[in-house]
Amino acid sequence: MYKFILTIDCQPGTRDRILAQAPEAQAATRAEPGCIAYDFYTCTDNPDRLVFVESWKDEDAHAFHMRQAHTQRFIAHHEQFHDRLTFETINVAST
């Protein structure tokens, strides 16, 4: 499984512009082969921070996602409102 967290620190006052497009991107993404989960959240202690959590069958499924027109449109839309973007690949912790 390929799983990651994408955190977007939005320019003040732009969060709702990103959120207006997020449900459409979410629906299209969830319909893709290889998508296990695609969810987005607002941060409770920072109203200008959005957190996206994605799970994919593998890195090839995510690479396919990145080539899709709906993905490219959503990226182009939200990139203009970033102060900062962080991409973190995560794995299940083992003890």
PDB file of N, CA and C in Angstrom, residues 9-19 46-50 80-83:
ATOM      1  N   ASP A   9      -0.959  24.598   3.910  1.00  0.00           N
ATOM      2  CA  ASP A   9      -1.169  25.825   4.675  1.00  0.00           C
ATOM      3  C   ASP A   9      -1.594  26.877   3.657  1.00  0.00           C
ATOM      4  N   CYS A  10      -2.841  27.279   3.762  1.00  0.00           N
ATOM      5  CA  CYS A  10      -3.449  28.201   2.793  1.00  0.00           C
ATOM      6  C   CYS A  10      -3.098  29.655   3.115  1.00  0.00           C
ATOM      7  N   GLN A  11      -3.076  30.450   2.080  1.00  0.00           N
ATOM      8  CA  GLN A  11      -2.994  31.885   2.301  1.00  0.00           C
ATOM      9  C   GLN A  11      -4.256  32.278   3.060  1.00  0.00           C
ATOM     10  N   PRO A  12      -4.165  33.195   4.014  1.00  0.00           N
ATOM     11  CA  PRO A  12      -5.346  33.572   4.809  1.00  0.00           C
ATOM     12  C   PRO A  12      -6.549  33.913   3.925  1.00  0.00           C
ATOM     13  N   GLY A  13      -7.687  33.349   4.282  1.00  0.00           N
ATOM     14  CA  GLY A  13      -8.927  33.645   3.573  1.00  0.00           C
ATOM     15  C   GLY A  13      -9.161  32.853   2.304  1.00  0.00           C
ATOM     16  N   THR A  14      -8.286  31.900   1.961  1.00  0.00           N
ATOM     17  CA  THR A  14      -8.448  31.158   0.699  1.00  0.00           C
ATOM     18  C   THR A  14      -8.902  29.713   0.893  1.00  0.00           C
ATOM     19  N   ARG A  15      -8.984  29.259   2.135  1.00  0.00           N
ATOM     20  CA  ARG A  15      -9.339  27.859   2.402  1.00  0.00           C
ATOM     21  C   ARG A  15     -10.641  27.461   1.721  1.00  0.00           C
ATOM     22  N   ASP A  16     -11.662  28.296   1.807  1.00  0.00           N
ATOM     23  CA  ASP A  16     -12.962  27.938   1.241  1.00  0.00           C
ATOM     24  C   ASP A  16     -12.919  27.831  -0.278  1.00  0.00           C
ATOM     25  N   ARG A  17     -12.014  28.528  -0.913  1.00  0.00           N
ATOM     26  CA  ARG A  17     -11.871  28.400  -2.373  1.00  0.00           C
ATOM     27  C   ARG A  17     -11.379  27.000  -2.738  1.00  0.00           C
ATOM     28  N   ILE A  18     -10.448  26.490  -1.948  1.00  0.00           N
ATOM     29  CA  ILE A  18      -9.961  25.129  -2.193  1.00  0.00           C
ATOM     30  C   ILE A  18     -11.058  24.123  -1.876  1.00  0.00           C
ATOM     31  N   LEU A  19     -11.711  24.309  -0.734  1.00  0.00           N
ATOM     32  CA  LEU A  19     -12.754  23.367  -0.328  1.00  0.00           C
ATOM     33  C   LEU A  19     -13.930  23.329  -1.301  1.00  0.00           C
ATOM     34  N   ASN A  46      -5.896  25.281  13.358  1.00  0.00           N
ATOM     35  CA  ASN A  46      -5.425  26.247  12.360  1.00  0.00           C
ATOM     36  C   ASN A  46      -6.427  26.264  11.207  1.00  0.00           C
ATOM     37  N   PRO A  47      -7.316  27.239  11.156  1.00  0.00           N
ATOM     38  CA  PRO A  47      -8.366  27.253  10.131  1.00  0.00           C
ATOM     39  C   PRO A  47      -7.845  27.396   8.703  1.00  0.00           C
ATOM     40  N   ASP A  48      -6.587  27.782   8.550  1.00  0.00           N
ATOM     41  CA  ASP A  48      -6.007  27.923   7.211  1.00  0.00           C
ATOM     42  C   ASP A  48      -5.181  26.711   6.806  1.00  0.00           C
ATOM     43  N   ARG A  49      -5.371  25.581   7.499  1.00  0.00           N
ATOM     44  CA  ARG A  49      -4.636  24.354   7.169  1.00  0.00           C
ATOM     45  C   ARG A  49      -5.625  23.267   6.748  1.00  0.00           C
ATOM     46  N   LEU A  50      -5.331  22.664   5.600  1.00  0.00           N
ATOM     47  CA  LEU A  50      -6.090  21.517   5.105  1.00  0.00           C
ATOM     48  C   LEU A  50      -5.177  20.298   5.108  1.00  0.00           C
ATOM     49  N   GLN A  80      -2.366  27.913  -6.350  1.00  0.00           N
ATOM     50  CA  GLN A  80      -2.337  29.377  -6.289  1.00  0.00           C
ATOM     51  C   GLN A  80      -2.637  29.925  -4.899  1.00  0.00           C
ATOM     52  N   PHE A  81      -3.157  29.075  -3.996  1.00  0.00           N
ATOM     53  CA  PHE A  81      -3.548  29.527  -2.665  1.00  0.00           C
ATOM     54  C   PHE A  81      -2.639  29.009  -1.547  1.00  0.00           C
ATOM     55  N   HIS A  82      -1.522  28.383  -1.892  1.00  0.00           N
ATOM     56  CA  HIS A  82      -0.612  27.824  -0.881  1.00  0.00           C
ATOM     57  C   HIS A  82       0.291  28.887  -0.273  1.00  0.00           C
ATOM     58  N   ASP A  83       0.493  28.777   1.014  1.00  0.00           N
ATOM     59  CA  ASP A  83       1.645  29.390   1.656  1.00  0.00           C
ATOM     60  C   ASP A  83       2.733  28.325   1.767  1.00  0.00           C
TER      61      ASP A  83
END
